[in-house]
mmCIF file of C-alpha atoms in Angstrom:
data_model
loop_
_atom_site.group_PDB
_atom_site.id
_atom_site.type_symbol
_atom_site.label_atom_id
_atom_site.label_comp_id
_atom_site.label_asym_id
_atom_site.label_seq_id
_atom_site.Cartn_x
_atom_site.Cartn_y
_atom_site.Cartn_z
ATOM 1 C CA MET A 1 -9.171 92.661 62.229
ATOM 2 C CA PHE A 2 -12.300 91.334 60.555
ATOM 3 C CA GLU A 3 -15.516 92.742 61.376
ATOM 4 C CA ILE A 4 -18.920 90.642 61.451
ATOM 5 C CA GLY A 5 -21.265 92.000 58.887
ATOM 6 C CA SER A 6 -24.967 92.373 59.261
ATOM 7 C CA LEU A 7 -27.430 89.242 59.155
ATOM 8 C CA PRO A 8 -28.552 89.801 55.453
ATOM 9 C CA ASP A 9 -25.062 89.430 54.508
ATOM 10 C CA TRP A 10 -25.152 85.823 56.283
ATOM 11 C CA ASP A 11 -28.323 84.825 54.527
ATOM 12 C CA ASN A 12 -26.628 85.525 51.202
ATOM 13 C CA ILE A 13 -23.478 83.402 52.121
ATOM 14 C CA ALA A 14 -25.924 80.702 53.490
ATOM 15 C CA GLY A 15 -27.779 80.848 50.163
ATOM 16 C CA ILE A 16 -24.612 80.516 47.956
ATOM 17 C CA THR A 17 -23.318 77.799 50.148
ATOM 18 C CA SER A 18 -26.594 75.703 49.613
ATOM 19 C CA GLY A 19 -26.515 76.069 46.098
ATOM 20 C CA VAL A 20 -22.792 74.894 45.948
ATOM 21 C CA LEU A 21 -23.773 71.754 47.836
ATOM 22 C CA ALA A 22 -26.806 70.982 45.932
ATOM 23 C CA LEU A 23 -24.673 71.386 42.483
ATOM 24 C CA GLY A 24 -21.890 69.241 44.099
ATOM 25 C CA GLY A 25 -24.568 66.738 45.009
ATOM 26 C CA ALA A 26 -25.928 66.754 41.558
ATOM 27 C CA LEU A 27 -22.556 66.290 40.033
ATOM 28 C CA LEU A 28 -21.673 63.430 42.372
ATOM 29 C CA GLY A 29 -25.010 61.486 41.258
ATOM 30 C CA VAL A 30 -24.035 61.944 37.724
ATOM 31 C CA LYS A 31 -20.445 60.539 38.359
ATOM 32 C CA LYS A 32 -22.191 57.304 40.069
ATOM 33 C CA PHE A 33 -24.710 56.997 37.176
ATOM 34 C CA VAL A 34 -21.776 57.173 34.579
ATOM 35 C CA LYS A 35 -19.996 54.524 36.491
ATOM 36 C CA ARG A 36 -22.684 52.334 36.793
ATOM 37 C CA ALA A 37 -23.479 52.592 33.179
ATOM 38 C CA GLY A 38 -19.961 52.045 32.263
ATOM 39 C CA ALA A 39 -19.846 48.764 34.669
ATOM 40 C CA LYS A 40 -22.909 47.339 32.945
ATOM 41 C CA ALA A 41 -21.720 48.020 29.389
ATOM 42 C CA GLY A 42 -18.479 46.352 30.104
ATOM 43 C CA SER A 43 -20.225 43.525 31.836
ATOM 44 C CA GLU A 44 -22.651 43.035 28.796
ATOM 45 C CA ALA A 45 -19.497 43.180 26.201
ATOM 46 C CA THR A 46 -17.892 40.402 28.460
ATOM 47 C CA GLY A 47 -20.637 38.381 28.222
ATOM 48 C CA ALA A 48 -21.041 38.765 24.568
ATOM 49 C CA ARG A 49 -17.531 37.659 24.065
ATOM 50 C CA GLU A 50 -18.013 34.855 26.224
ATOM 51 C CA GLU A 51 -21.087 33.674 24.605
ATOM 52 C CA ALA A 52 -19.587 34.064 21.184
ATOM 53 C CA ALA A 53 -16.580 32.044 22.275
ATOM 54 C CA SER A 54 -18.786 29.349 23.656
ATOM 55 C CA HIS A 55 -20.415 28.880 20.202
ATOM 56 C CA SER A 56 -17.231 29.030 18.199
ATOM 57 C CA THR A 57 -16.729 26.398 15.525
ATOM 58 C CA SER A 58 -14.251 25.902 12.669
ATOM 59 C CA GLY A 59 -16.847 27.285 10.087
ATOM 60 C CA ASN A 60 -17.363 30.423 8.027
ATOM 61 C CA GLN A 61 -15.286 33.261 9.602
ATOM 62 C CA SER A 62 -16.818 36.784 9.676
ATOM 63 C CA PRO A 63 -15.221 39.841 11.394
ATOM 64 C CA VAL A 64 -17.166 41.192 14.570
ATOM 65 C CA VAL A 65 -16.190 44.604 16.259
ATOM 66 C CA ALA A 66 -16.445 44.666 19.843
ATOM 67 C CA ASN A 67 -16.515 48.333 21.458
ATOM 68 C CA ASN A 68 -15.295 48.191 25.091
ATOM 69 C CA THR A 69 -13.814 51.073 27.330
ATOM 70 C CA GLY A 70 -13.175 53.102 24.212
ATOM 71 C CA ASN A 71 -10.959 50.389 22.464
ATOM 72 C CA VAL A 72 -11.847 48.692 19.322
ATOM 73 C CA ASN A 73 -11.041 44.978 19.390
ATOM 74 C CA VAL A 74 -11.710 42.763 16.174
ATOM 75 C CA SER A 75 -12.484 39.074 16.695
ATOM 76 C CA TYR A 76 -13.963 36.559 14.377
ATOM 77 C CA ASN A 77 -17.227 34.730 14.690
ATOM 78 C CA THR A 78 -16.490 31.321 13.432
ATOM 79 C CA THR A 79 -20.350 29.821 13.872
ATOM 80 C CA TYR A 80 -21.887 28.170 11.247
ATOM 81 C CA HIS A 81 -24.694 29.902 9.553
ATOM 82 C CA ASN A 82 -27.991 28.024 8.221
ATOM 83 C CA HIS A 83 -26.001 24.819 7.666
ATOM 84 C CA PRO A 84 -27.559 21.609 9.183
ATOM 85 C CA PRO A 85 -24.992 19.525 11.210
ATOM 86 C CA VAL A 86 -23.024 16.882 9.062
ATOM 87 C CA GLU A 87 -23.015 13.350 10.436
ATOM 88 C CA SER A 88 -19.444 12.119 10.480
ATOM 89 C CA THR A 89 -18.648 8.955 8.738
ATOM 90 C CA PRO A 90 -17.812 6.175 11.371
ATOM 91 C CA PRO A 91 -14.082 5.188 11.303
ATOM 92 C CA ASN A 92 -13.176 1.912 9.556
ATOM 93 C CA SER A 93 -16.264 2.008 7.436
ATOM 94 C CA GLU A 94 -16.067 0.072 4.153
ATOM 95 C CA PRO A 95 -18.710 -0.207 1.176
ATOM 96 C CA GLU A 96 -20.584 -3.082 0.704
ATOM 97 C CA CYS A 97 -18.967 -6.094 -1.261
ATOM 98 C CA ASP A 98 -20.171 -7.390 -4.628
ATOM 99 C CA ILE A 99 -19.719 -10.892 -3.218
ATOM 100 C CA PRO A 100 -19.763 -10.610 0.672
ATOM 101 C CA GLY A 101 -17.675 -13.009 2.647
ATOM 102 C CA ARG A 102 -15.992 -15.940 0.736
ATOM 103 C CA TRP A 103 -15.601 -16.584 -2.829
ATOM 104 C CA ASN A 104 -19.068 -17.605 -4.424
ATOM 105 C CA ARG A 105 -19.048 -18.915 -7.871
ATOM 106 C CA GLN A 106 -22.555 -18.713 -8.542
ATOM 107 C CA ARG A 107 -22.900 -15.134 -7.269
ATOM 108 C CA ALA A 108 -19.753 -14.182 -9.578
ATOM 109 C CA ILE A 109 -21.808 -15.537 -12.537
ATOM 110 C CA GLU A 110 -24.768 -13.568 -11.697
ATOM 111 C CA LEU A 111 -22.791 -10.531 -11.520
ATOM 112 C CA CYS A 112 -20.839 -11.083 -14.997
ATOM 113 C CA MET A 113 -24.285 -12.321 -16.559
ATOM 114 C CA GLN A 114 -25.851 -8.740 -15.405
ATOM 115 C CA HIS A 115 -22.964 -7.017 -17.770
ATOM 116 C CA LEU A 116 -23.391 -9.339 -20.433
ATOM 117 C CA ASN A 117 -27.290 -8.874 -20.814
ATOM 118 C CA ALA A 118 -26.689 -5.064 -20.557
ATOM 119 C CA ALA A 119 -24.156 -4.769 -23.150
ATOM 120 C CA ASP A 120 -24.502 -3.298 -26.455
ATOM 121 C CA TRP A 121 -23.690 -6.378 -28.742
ATOM 122 C CA ASN A 122 -24.857 -4.525 -31.749
ATOM 123 C CA GLY A 123 -21.909 -2.149 -31.128
ATOM 124 C CA TYR A 124 -19.394 -4.949 -30.615
ATOM 125 C CA ASP A 125 -20.530 -6.986 -33.639
ATOM 126 C CA PRO A 126 -23.374 -5.765 -36.002
ATOM 127 C CA ASP A 127 -23.531 -9.128 -37.720
ATOM 128 C CA LEU A 128 -24.443 -11.007 -34.340
ATOM 129 C CA GLU A 129 -27.991 -12.297 -34.389
ATOM 130 C CA LEU A 130 -30.313 -12.461 -31.477
ATOM 131 C CA PRO A 131 -30.973 -14.200 -29.228
ATOM 132 C CA LEU A 132 -27.613 -14.666 -27.599
ATOM 133 C CA GLU A 133 -26.332 -17.313 -25.089
ATOM 134 C CA HIS A 134 -23.616 -16.527 -22.834
ATOM 135 C CA ASN A 135 -21.643 -19.525 -21.244
ATOM 136 C CA VAL A 136 -18.687 -19.735 -18.581
ATOM 137 C CA ILE A 137 -15.270 -21.065 -19.880
ATOM 138 C CA ASP A 138 -13.726 -21.250 -16.632
ATOM 139 C CA GLN A 139 -12.522 -19.559 -13.524
ATOM 140 C CA TYR A 140 -8.823 -18.807 -12.818
ATOM 141 C CA SER A 141 -7.327 -17.958 -9.226
ATOM 142 C CA LEU A 142 -4.437 -15.043 -9.289
ATOM 143 C CA PRO A 143 -2.269 -15.525 -6.337
ATOM 144 C CA TYR A 144 -0.454 -12.112 -6.458
ATOM 145 C CA SER A 145 2.844 -11.354 -4.608
ATOM 146 C CA ASN A 146 2.599 -7.500 -4.775
ATOM 147 C CA ARG A 147 -1.124 -7.310 -3.952
ATOM 148 C CA GLY A 148 -4.113 -9.359 -2.998
ATOM 149 C CA GLU A 149 -5.655 -12.387 -4.419
ATOM 150 C CA GLY A 150 -7.553 -12.220 -7.529
ATOM 151 C CA MET A 151 -9.982 -14.205 -9.567
ATOM 152 C CA VAL A 152 -10.683 -14.185 -13.364
ATOM 153 C CA VAL A 153 -13.651 -15.336 -15.016
ATOM 154 C CA LEU A 154 -14.049 -15.822 -18.786
ATOM 155 C CA PHE A 155 -17.166 -16.233 -20.805
ATOM 156 C CA TYR A 156 -18.107 -16.715 -24.268
ATOM 157 C CA THR A 157 -21.040 -15.488 -26.220
ATOM 158 C CA LYS A 158 -22.705 -16.452 -29.560
ATOM 159 C CA THR A 159 -26.039 -16.781 -31.255
ATOM 160 C CA GLU A 160 -28.394 -19.330 -29.692
ATOM 161 C CA GLY A 161 -28.020 -22.477 -31.479
ATOM 162 C CA HIS A 162 -25.094 -21.500 -33.787
ATOM 163 C CA ASP A 163 -22.641 -24.413 -33.860
ATOM 164 C CA TYR A 164 -21.294 -24.454 -37.438
ATOM 165 C CA HIS A 165 -17.689 -24.620 -38.436
ATOM 166 C CA ALA A 166 -17.220 -20.824 -39.008
ATOM 167 C CA CYS A 167 -18.898 -19.697 -35.740
ATOM 168 C CA ALA A 168 -16.344 -18.093 -33.552
ATOM 169 C CA PRO A 169 -17.654 -16.878 -30.075
ATOM 170 C CA HIS A 170 -16.838 -13.639 -28.485
ATOM 171 C CA VAL A 171 -14.880 -14.008 -25.286
ATOM 172 C CA SER A 172 -15.299 -11.684 -22.282
ATOM 173 C CA ILE A 173 -12.935 -11.136 -19.343
ATOM 174 C CA PHE A 174 -14.007 -10.180 -15.762
ATOM 175 C CA GLU A 175 -11.798 -9.770 -12.987
ATOM 176 C CA PHE A 176 -12.708 -9.904 -9.197
ATOM 177 C CA GLU A 177 -10.436 -8.674 -6.226
ATOM 178 C CA LYS A 178 -10.222 -9.710 -2.794
ATOM 179 C CA VAL A 179 -10.903 -7.282 0.001
ATOM 180 C CA ALA A 180 -11.347 -7.211 3.581
ATOM 181 C CA LYS A 181 -14.763 -8.258 3.656
ATOM 182 C CA GLY A 182 -15.312 -10.182 0.595
ATOM 183 C CA TRP A 183 -14.723 -9.718 -3.309
ATOM 184 C CA ASN A 184 -15.315 -6.853 -5.828
ATOM 185 C CA LEU A 185 -15.683 -6.799 -9.348
ATOM 186 C CA ILE A 186 -13.010 -4.464 -10.612
ATOM 187 C CA THR A 187 -12.574 -5.520 -14.596
ATOM 188 C CA GLU A 188 -15.504 -6.208 -17.097
ATOM 189 C CA ASP A 189 -14.199 -6.267 -20.741
ATOM 190 C CA ILE A 190 -16.915 -7.145 -23.102
ATOM 191 C CA ALA A 191 -15.982 -8.990 -26.372
ATOM 192 C CA VAL A 192 -12.238 -8.498 -26.071
ATOM 193 C CA PHE A 193 -11.508 -11.602 -28.100
ATOM 194 C CA ARG A 194 -13.015 -13.592 -30.750
ATOM 195 C CA GLY A 195 -11.979 -17.185 -31.674
ATOM 196 C CA GLY A 196 -12.946 -20.749 -31.753
ATOM 197 C CA VAL A 197 -14.730 -23.063 -34.034
ATOM 198 C CA TRP A 198 -18.019 -24.843 -34.116
ATOM 199 C CA GLY A 199 -19.574 -22.353 -31.696
ATOM 200 C CA GLU A 200 -17.057 -23.528 -29.222
ATOM 201 C CA PRO A 201 -14.410 -21.108 -27.685
ATOM 202 C CA PRO A 202 -10.611 -21.530 -27.937
ATOM 203 C CA GLN A 203 -8.287 -23.042 -25.188
ATOM 204 C CA ALA A 204 -7.532 -20.394 -22.611
ATOM 205 C CA SER A 205 -5.323 -20.120 -19.698
ATOM 206 C CA VAL A 206 -4.515 -17.121 -17.272
ATOM 207 C CA GLN A 207 -0.828 -16.708 -15.960
ATOM 208 C CA LEU A 208 0.778 -14.285 -13.825
ATOM 209 C CA ILE A 209 3.446 -12.177 -15.862
ATOM 210 C CA SER A 210 4.406 -9.908 -13.108
ATOM 211 C CA GLY A 211 3.775 -9.598 -9.287
ATOM 212 C CA GLU A 212 0.642 -7.617 -9.905
ATOM 213 C CA ARG A 213 -0.630 -8.262 -13.499
ATOM 214 C CA TYR A 214 -1.915 -11.247 -15.446
ATOM 215 C CA ALA A 215 -2.182 -12.422 -19.099
ATOM 216 C CA VAL A 216 -4.803 -14.623 -20.760
ATOM 217 C CA ILE A 217 -3.518 -16.803 -23.438
ATOM 218 C CA PHE A 218 -5.693 -18.160 -26.070
ATOM 219 C CA ARG A 219 -4.712 -21.161 -28.235
ATOM 220 C CA ASP A 220 -6.930 -21.238 -31.357
ATOM 221 C CA GLY A 221 -6.356 -23.530 -34.454
ATOM 222 C CA ASP A 222 -7.863 -24.835 -37.503
ATOM 223 C CA MET A 223 -7.698 -28.091 -39.611
ATOM 224 C CA HIS A 224 -8.337 -28.415 -43.277
ATOM 225 C CA GLN A 225 -7.505 -31.420 -45.406
ATOM 226 C CA GLY A 226 -5.201 -33.084 -42.934
ATOM 227 C CA TRP A 227 -3.361 -29.792 -42.283
ATOM 228 C CA CYS A 228 -3.464 -28.114 -38.926
ATOM 229 C CA VAL A 229 -2.308 -24.840 -37.689
ATOM 230 C CA GLU A 230 -2.381 -23.513 -33.985
ATOM 231 C CA ALA A 231 -1.696 -20.068 -32.963
ATOM 232 C CA SER A 232 -1.742 -18.385 -29.671
ATOM 233 C CA THR A 233 -2.691 -14.832 -28.667
ATOM 234 C CA ILE A 234 -1.565 -13.180 -25.502
ATOM 235 C CA LEU A 235 -3.834 -10.333 -23.836
ATOM 236 C CA ALA A 236 -2.912 -8.364 -20.938
ATOM 237 C CA LYS A 237 -4.399 -5.132 -19.441
ATOM 238 C CA LEU A 238 -2.275 -2.067 -19.933
ATOM 239 C CA GLY A 239 -3.746 0.880 -18.480
ATOM 240 C CA ASP A 240 -7.576 0.120 -18.361
ATOM 241 C CA THR A 241 -7.909 -1.659 -21.625
ATOM 242 C CA PHE A 242 -6.763 -5.150 -22.807
ATOM 243 C CA THR A 243 -4.127 -5.153 -25.490
ATOM 244 C CA ARG A 244 -2.673 -7.967 -27.496
ATOM 245 C CA LEU A 245 0.933 -8.399 -26.521
ATOM 246 C CA LEU A 246 1.771 -11.349 -28.716
ATOM 247 C CA PHE A 247 0.277 -13.108 -31.582
ATOM 248 C CA ILE A 248 2.511 -16.308 -32.703
ATOM 249 C CA ILE A 249 2.191 -19.713 -34.374
ATOM 250 C CA THR A 250 2.577 -22.406 -31.935
ATOM 251 C CA ALA A 251 1.983 -25.900 -33.689
ATOM 252 C CA GLN A 252 1.850 -27.180 -37.373
ATOM 253 C CA SER A 253 1.112 -30.546 -38.597
ATOM 254 C CA ASP A 254 0.468 -31.984 -42.350
ATOM 255 C CA ALA A 255 -1.324 -34.980 -43.726
ATOM 256 C CA ASP A 256 1.836 -37.021 -43.567
ATOM 257 C CA GLY A 257 2.164 -36.951 -39.913
ATOM 258 C CA ASN A 258 4.981 -34.165 -39.653
ATOM 259 C CA GLY A 259 4.624 -31.421 -37.131
ATOM 260 C CA TRP A 260 5.861 -29.631 -33.980
ATOM 261 C CA SER A 261 4.371 -28.021 -31.065
ATOM 262 C CA SER A 262 5.592 -25.285 -28.539
ATOM 263 C CA GLU A 263 5.243 -24.665 -24.922
ATOM 264 C CA LEU A 264 5.132 -21.145 -23.398
ATOM 265 C CA THR A 265 6.340 -20.057 -20.006
ATOM 266 C CA PHE A 266 6.887 -16.765 -18.475
ATOM 267 C CA LYS A 267 10.255 -16.217 -16.716
ATOM 268 C CA ASP A 268 10.991 -13.732 -13.991
ATOM 269 C CA ASN A 269 13.692 -11.073 -15.088
ATOM 270 C CA GLY A 270 13.384 -8.327 -12.466
ATOM 271 C CA GLU A 271 11.836 -6.046 -14.821
ATOM 272 C CA ALA A 272 8.147 -4.824 -15.328
ATOM 273 C CA LEU A 273 6.952 -7.647 -17.208
ATOM 274 C CA ARG A 274 8.432 -11.138 -17.254
ATOM 275 C CA ASP A 275 10.156 -12.534 -20.370
ATOM 276 C CA LEU A 276 8.356 -15.404 -22.533
ATOM 277 C CA GLU A 277 10.145 -18.328 -23.180
ATOM 278 C CA VAL A 278 9.008 -20.513 -26.165
ATOM 279 C CA ARG A 279 10.259 -24.001 -26.348
ATOM 280 C CA ARG A 280 9.556 -26.096 -29.503
ATOM 281 C CA LYS A 281 10.017 -29.586 -30.306
ATOM 282 C CA PRO A 282 9.066 -32.211 -33.177
ATOM 283 C CA ASP A 283 5.922 -34.098 -32.819
ATOM 284 C CA GLU A 284 6.478 -37.984 -32.206
ATOM 285 C CA GLY A 285 6.924 -39.737 -35.579
ATOM 286 C CA SER A 286 7.783 -36.609 -37.590
ATOM 287 C CA THR A 287 10.502 -36.899 -40.030
ATOM 288 C CA ASN A 288 11.405 -33.200 -39.951
ATOM 289 C CA PHE A 289 11.300 -30.153 -38.036
ATOM 290 C CA VAL A 290 10.526 -27.632 -40.304
ATOM 291 C CA PHE A 291 8.105 -24.789 -40.897
ATOM 292 C CA LEU A 292 5.089 -26.198 -42.649
ATOM 293 C CA ASP A 293 2.933 -24.345 -45.264
ATOM 294 C CA GLY A 294 1.357 -21.329 -43.415
ATOM 295 C CA ARG A 295 1.488 -17.547 -43.092
ATOM 296 C CA GLU A 296 5.038 -16.550 -44.412
ATOM 297 C CA GLU A 297 4.939 -13.234 -42.526
ATOM 298 C CA LEU A 298 4.985 -15.132 -39.149
ATOM 299 C CA LYS A 299 7.643 -17.653 -40.143
ATOM 300 C CA HIS A 300 10.403 -15.481 -38.929
ATOM 301 C CA MET A 301 9.097 -15.821 -35.487
ATOM 302 C CA VAL A 302 9.622 -19.530 -35.310
ATOM 303 C CA ALA A 303 12.099 -20.460 -38.050
ATOM 304 C CA ASP A 304 15.256 -19.536 -39.630
ATOM 305 C CA TYR A 305 15.721 -18.486 -43.389
ATOM 306 C CA HIS A 306 16.081 -22.124 -44.254
ATOM 307 C CA ASP A 307 12.377 -23.031 -42.806
ATOM 308 C CA ASN A 308 14.377 -24.839 -39.772
ATOM 309 C CA ILE A 309 12.163 -24.394 -36.540
ATOM 310 C CA ARG A 310 14.113 -22.797 -33.647
ATOM 311 C CA PRO A 311 14.039 -24.928 -30.492
ATOM 312 C CA TYR A 312 14.091 -22.001 -28.324
ATOM 313 C CA ASP A 313 13.187 -18.294 -28.541
ATOM 314 C CA LEU A 314 13.167 -15.381 -25.760
ATOM 315 C CA PHE A 315 10.574 -12.695 -26.228
ATOM 316 C CA LYS A 316 11.023 -9.535 -24.244
ATOM 317 C CA PHE A 317 8.421 -6.866 -23.548
ATOM 318 C CA ASN A 318 9.207 -3.574 -25.077
ATOM 319 C CA GLY A 319 6.668 -1.521 -23.405
ATOM 320 C CA ILE A 320 4.051 -2.272 -26.014
ATOM 321 C CA SER A 321 4.312 -5.901 -26.998
ATOM 322 C CA TYR A 322 6.516 -8.908 -26.859
ATOM 323 C CA THR A 323 9.062 -8.907 -29.418
ATOM 324 C CA TYR A 324 11.620 -11.496 -30.678
ATOM 325 C CA SER A 325 15.186 -10.375 -31.322
ATOM 326 C CA PRO A 326 17.564 -12.812 -33.063
ATOM 327 C CA ALA A 327 20.483 -10.964 -31.081
ATOM 328 C CA ILE A 328 18.990 -12.182 -27.840
ATOM 329 C CA ASN A 329 18.766 -15.813 -28.758
#
């Protein structure tokens, strides 16, 4: 049986109860504050991640640590820092052509003349006297089968006014390549060959020796007291330099009217460079078909041991030059 105490006891109990309630209210307020603060922090962290994601690019990557609800998350900030935007190149853009549009001979000559006038001619020939004159020999079309069309322009250079017998000009080779919007100058070889007499260049021709390569053939000769000799030089671009592939006597004649001549033809053989066929015949009215007085070291390339001229020879490219093999013939 419980006994009801006096009034002071109830006052004490009421005071204790009020204190407990006040403490509980305070704890409840702290809990709500912590909850609101946590929610705000989480919202700010989420916003920061969304902002970082909305500014991400494929630039420099640096690690960023985000603290959220007690866990450590590592992400990468891929935003460019202090770099101006780079303008992309428009698709299908091409550089300007040296000769826009269709082939223009005059424009080609102007481009070649720029290189000829800027060349160090003293380095090519210290004995060449100024002023110089540059003249066009001709232009030659190259209908390649393995690549686009090309055009070769040949020039000769000599001292202005020099037209005496021993004056042999320097020959330069320029090559243009056809592209989508015009023509580009891709080769300029200055003073690659010297030949000719009386200040005039040698006879020149350009022939394809493969589906994507050409050769320049120079026929140069001399005459002395009724004796004539002609030699042919074949140049081709191997790598980035013109190289002499063959030097051969192609015609002779004497004061009595005897002589012979040659015809050179490139024949497809399925290899890197075509074979060279040389067909020889005596001159009309000649009483013999023999090697006449000339350079003995070159005789074996056109005649047998008895000085008889061979009517036909085949020369093959060996990786360096065209060579004659008696076994082949």
